[in-house]
Amino acid sequence: MLRLAIQKSGRLSDDSLQLIRECGISFVSSSYKLKVEASNFPLEILYLRDDDIPGYVQDGVADLGIVGQNVLVEAGCAALEVEALGFSKCRLSLAVPRGAEYNSVADLQGKSIATSYPKLLGDYLAGEGVQANLHTISGSVEIAPSIGLAEAICDIVSSGSTLLGNGLREVETIFRSEAVLIAAPTLSPDKQELLDQLRFRMQAVRRAQRSKYIVLNAPTSALAAVKALLPGIKSPTVTPLAEEGWVSVQSVVEEDKFWHIAGELQAIGAEGILVLPIEKRVG
Ligand code: ATP
Ligand code: MG
């Protein structure tokens, strides 16, 4: 049985649970149980604080974990990462009070900086040749400059609205993070086999999330141009329509290229362009 540690409640929790479910693994979760067993895969899920997950996996208390790279690297456990998961994307940034002068990171020389990420920040500043006094605090970092605790902060940012609301200005991004699957340094052959199965499923789910199924009608005369726009996984499926001179084309497109391709397809005479979600994509 594999033991997977996920965040009990926070920004990683919902997406972690959804990913496990999309991998076809069923379990009943309840808010007071800190350990649940899946009914159709040898998996036990532990609900923990995210800060504790890297240590538990490093020590083999849990075999696997889902955690943000920021927390993983801060814990000195970067080597445990086995798979990037694409959610909970955020960045770790330096910010200063809006009115403060700032031209480059050299301006932080000798200044005091509040952060919950002393290792990541310390490594970054060392790389830039800047020495600063780091104040490690575990939350509400944005308040530090306004109460005189520090002259700058380094914290997680996604939209920037928290910084704005506290009169701060983002000046450097020092680290980009997303959720990752981590694994204990040594796993028994049986557990390794289960991990391989789980990763295979996770990859199929992620590939599907990035792809869309596209169906359209096109004049036969435009077929070569349509094929060039929609190479698909191997090649598009082309079937004749009942109406002479028209074909139906089915293919797969990357989600982020869809709008551009849809415009081009319309320009060459395609009609009735339908886009459908893909649930799983293997290979
Ligand atoms: P815990 O109580 O488990 O210690 P926490 O308060 O430390 O939780 P959360 O705020 O839930 O942590 O964030 C968990 C992780 O989600 C962060 O470590 C980071 O990787 C990511 N994250 C944080 N803020 C954001 C955000 N605004 N957008 C997207 N991802 C974020
Ligand atoms: Mg935490």
JSON list of N, CA and C in Angstrom, two decimals, residues 124-150:
[
{"chain": "A", "resi": 124, "resn": "TYR", "atom": "N", "xyz": [19.28, 33.13, -3.10]},
{"chain": "A", "resi": 124, "resn": "TYR", "atom": "CA", "xyz": [19.15, 34.12, -4.18]},
{"chain": "A", "resi": 124, "resn": "TYR", "atom": "C", "xyz": [20.08, 35.31, -3.93]},
{"chain": "A", "resi": 125, "resn": "LEU", "atom": "N", "xyz": [20.02, 35.83, -2.71]},
{"chain": "A", "resi": 125, "resn": "LEU", "atom": "CA", "xyz": [20.84, 37.02, -2.40]},
{"chain": "A", "resi": 125, "resn": "LEU", "atom": "C", "xyz": [22.33, 36.69, -2.49]},
{"chain": "A", "resi": 126, "resn": "ALA", "atom": "N", "xyz": [22.71, 35.50, -2.04]},
{"chain": "A", "resi": 126, "resn": "ALA", "atom": "CA", "xyz": [24.12, 35.10, -2.13]},
{"chain": "A", "resi": 126, "resn": "ALA", "atom": "C", "xyz": [24.55, 35.09, -3.59]},
{"chain": "A", "resi": 127, "resn": "GLY", "atom": "N", "xyz": [23.67, 34.57, -4.47]},
{"chain": "A", "resi": 127, "resn": "GLY", "atom": "CA", "xyz": [23.97, 34.53, -5.91]},
{"chain": "A", "resi": 127, "resn": "GLY", "atom": "C", "xyz": [24.13, 35.92, -6.50]},
{"chain": "A", "resi": 128, "resn": "GLU", "atom": "N", "xyz": [23.44, 36.89, -5.90]},
{"chain": "A", "resi": 128, "resn": "GLU", "atom": "CA", "xyz": [23.51, 38.28, -6.39]},
{"chain": "A", "resi": 128, "resn": "GLU", "atom": "C", "xyz": [24.61, 39.08, -5.67]},
{"chain": "A", "resi": 129, "resn": "GLY", "atom": "N", "xyz": [25.26, 38.43, -4.71]},
{"chain": "A", "resi": 129, "resn": "GLY", "atom": "CA", "xyz": [26.33, 39.12, -3.96]},
{"chain": "A", "resi": 129, "resn": "GLY", "atom": "C", "xyz": [25.80, 40.18, -3.02]},
{"chain": "A", "resi": 130, "resn": "VAL", "atom": "N", "xyz": [24.55, 39.99, -2.54]},
{"chain": "A", "resi": 130, "resn": "VAL", "atom": "CA", "xyz": [23.94, 41.00, -1.65]},
{"chain": "A", "resi": 130, "resn": "VAL", "atom": "C", "xyz": [23.85, 40.41, -0.23]},
{"chain": "A", "resi": 131, "resn": "GLN", "atom": "N", "xyz": [24.23, 41.20, 0.75]},
{"chain": "A", "resi": 131, "resn": "GLN", "atom": "CA", "xyz": [24.07, 40.76, 2.14]},
{"chain": "A", "resi": 131, "resn": "GLN", "atom": "C", "xyz": [22.95, 41.57, 2.78]},
{"chain": "A", "resi": 132, "resn": "ALA", "atom": "N", "xyz": [22.00, 40.87, 3.39]},
{"chain": "A", "resi": 132, "resn": "ALA", "atom": "CA", "xyz": [20.86, 41.54, 4.03]},
{"chain": "A", "resi": 132, "resn": "ALA", "atom": "C", "xyz": [20.55, 40.80, 5.33]},
{"chain": "A", "resi": 133, "resn": "ASN", "atom": "N", "xyz": [19.76, 41.46, 6.19]},
{"chain": "A", "resi": 133, "resn": "ASN", "atom": "CA", "xyz": [19.35, 40.80, 7.44]},
{"chain": "A", "resi": 133, "resn": "ASN", "atom": "C", "xyz": [17.98, 40.18, 7.22]},
{"chain": "A", "resi": 134, "resn": "LEU", "atom": "N", "xyz": [17.91, 38.87, 7.31]},
{"chain": "A", "resi": 134, "resn": "LEU", "atom": "CA", "xyz": [16.63, 38.20, 7.06]},
{"chain": "A", "resi": 134, "resn": "LEU", "atom": "C", "xyz": [15.89, 37.97, 8.37]},
{"chain": "A", "resi": 135, "resn": "HIS", "atom": "N", "xyz": [14.62, 38.39, 8.40]},
{"chain": "A", "resi": 135, "resn": "HIS", "atom": "CA", "xyz": [13.74, 38.11, 9.55]},
{"chain": "A", "resi": 135, "resn": "HIS", "atom": "C", "xyz": [12.79, 37.02, 9.12]},
{"chain": "A", "resi": 136, "resn": "THR", "atom": "N", "xyz": [12.88, 35.86, 9.75]},
{"chain": "A", "resi": 136, "resn": "THR", "atom": "CA", "xyz": [11.99, 34.78, 9.36]},
{"chain": "A", "resi": 136, "resn": "THR", "atom": "C", "xyz": [10.70, 34.87, 10.17]},
{"chain": "A", "resi": 137, "resn": "ILE", "atom": "N", "xyz": [9.58, 35.07, 9.47]},
{"chain": "A", "resi": 137, "resn": "ILE", "atom": "CA", "xyz": [8.28, 35.04, 10.14]},
{"chain": "A", "resi": 137, "resn": "ILE", "atom": "C", "xyz": [7.39, 34.09, 9.36]},
{"chain": "A", "resi": 138, "resn": "SER", "atom": "N", "xyz": [6.41, 33.48, 10.03]},
{"chain": "A", "resi": 138, "resn": "SER", "atom": "CA", "xyz": [5.72, 32.38, 9.36]},
{"chain": "A", "resi": 138, "resn": "SER", "atom": "C", "xyz": [4.45, 32.80, 8.63]},
{"chain": "A", "resi": 139, "resn": "GLY", "atom": "N", "xyz": [3.98, 34.03, 8.83]},
{"chain": "A", "resi": 139, "resn": "GLY", "atom": "CA", "xyz": [2.78, 34.44, 8.09]},
{"chain": "A", "resi": 139, "resn": "GLY", "atom": "C", "xyz": [2.62, 35.95, 8.15]},
{"chain": "A", "resi": 140, "resn": "SER", "atom": "N", "xyz": [1.62, 36.46, 7.43]},
{"chain": "A", "resi": 140, "resn": "SER", "atom": "CA", "xyz": [1.36, 37.91, 7.38]},
{"chain": "A", "resi": 140, "resn": "SER", "atom": "C", "xyz": [2.62, 38.73, 7.13]},
{"chain": "A", "resi": 141, "resn": "VAL", "atom": "N", "xyz": [3.44, 38.24, 6.22]},
{"chain": "A", "resi": 141, "resn": "VAL", "atom": "CA", "xyz": [4.73, 38.87, 5.94]},
{"chain": "A", "resi": 141, "resn": "VAL", "atom": "C", "xyz": [4.54, 40.29, 5.40]},
{"chain": "A", "resi": 142, "resn": "GLU", "atom": "N", "xyz": [3.45, 40.50, 4.66]},
{"chain": "A", "resi": 142, "resn": "GLU", "atom": "CA", "xyz": [3.25, 41.81, 3.99]},
{"chain": "A", "resi": 142, "resn": "GLU", "atom": "C", "xyz": [3.13, 42.97, 4.97]},
{"chain": "A", "resi": 143, "resn": "ILE", "atom": "N", "xyz": [2.81, 42.65, 6.22]},
{"chain": "A", "resi": 143, "resn": "ILE", "atom": "CA", "xyz": [2.62, 43.72, 7.20]},
{"chain": "A", "resi": 143, "resn": "ILE", "atom": "C", "xyz": [3.95, 44.27, 7.71]},
{"chain": "A", "resi": 144, "resn": "ALA", "atom": "N", "xyz": [5.02, 43.49, 7.54]},
{"chain": "A", "resi": 144, "resn": "ALA", "atom": "CA", "xyz": [6.31, 43.81, 8.18]},
{"chain": "A", "resi": 144, "resn": "ALA", "atom": "C", "xyz": [6.81, 45.24, 7.93]},
{"chain": "A", "resi": 145, "resn": "PRO", "atom": "N", "xyz": [6.83, 45.74, 6.68]},
{"chain": "A", "resi": 145, "resn": "PRO", "atom": "CA", "xyz": [7.36, 47.11, 6.49]},
{"chain": "A", "resi": 145, "resn": "PRO", "atom": "C", "xyz": [6.53, 48.17, 7.21]},
{"chain": "A", "resi": 146, "resn": "SER", "atom": "N", "xyz": [5.20, 48.03, 7.23]},
{"chain": "A", "resi": 146, "resn": "SER", "atom": "CA", "xyz": [4.36, 49.08, 7.81]},
{"chain": "A", "resi": 146, "resn": "SER", "atom": "C", "xyz": [4.45, 49.11, 9.33]},
{"chain": "A", "resi": 147, "resn": "ILE", "atom": "N", "xyz": [4.94, 48.03, 9.96]},
{"chain": "A", "resi": 147, "resn": "ILE", "atom": "CA", "xyz": [5.09, 48.06, 11.42]},
{"chain": "A", "resi": 147, "resn": "ILE", "atom": "C", "xyz": [6.55, 48.21, 11.82]},
{"chain": "A", "resi": 148, "resn": "GLY", "atom": "N", "xyz": [7.38, 48.50, 10.83]},
{"chain": "A", "resi": 148, "resn": "GLY", "atom": "CA", "xyz": [8.77, 48.80, 11.13]},
{"chain": "A", "resi": 148, "resn": "GLY", "atom": "C", "xyz": [9.64, 47.58, 11.38]},
{"chain": "A", "resi": 149, "resn": "LEU", "atom": "N", "xyz": [9.16, 46.40, 11.02]},
{"chain": "A", "resi": 149, "resn": "LEU", "atom": "CA", "xyz": [9.93, 45.18, 11.26]},
{"chain": "A", "resi": 149, "resn": "LEU", "atom": "C", "xyz": [10.99, 44.95, 10.19]},
{"chain": "A", "resi": 150, "resn": "ALA", "atom": "N", "xyz": [10.70, 45.41, 8.98]},
{"chain": "A", "resi": 150, "resn": "ALA", "atom": "CA", "xyz": [11.64, 45.17, 7.88]},
{"chain": "A", "resi": 150, "resn": "ALA", "atom": "C", "xyz": [11.45, 46.25, 6.82]}
]
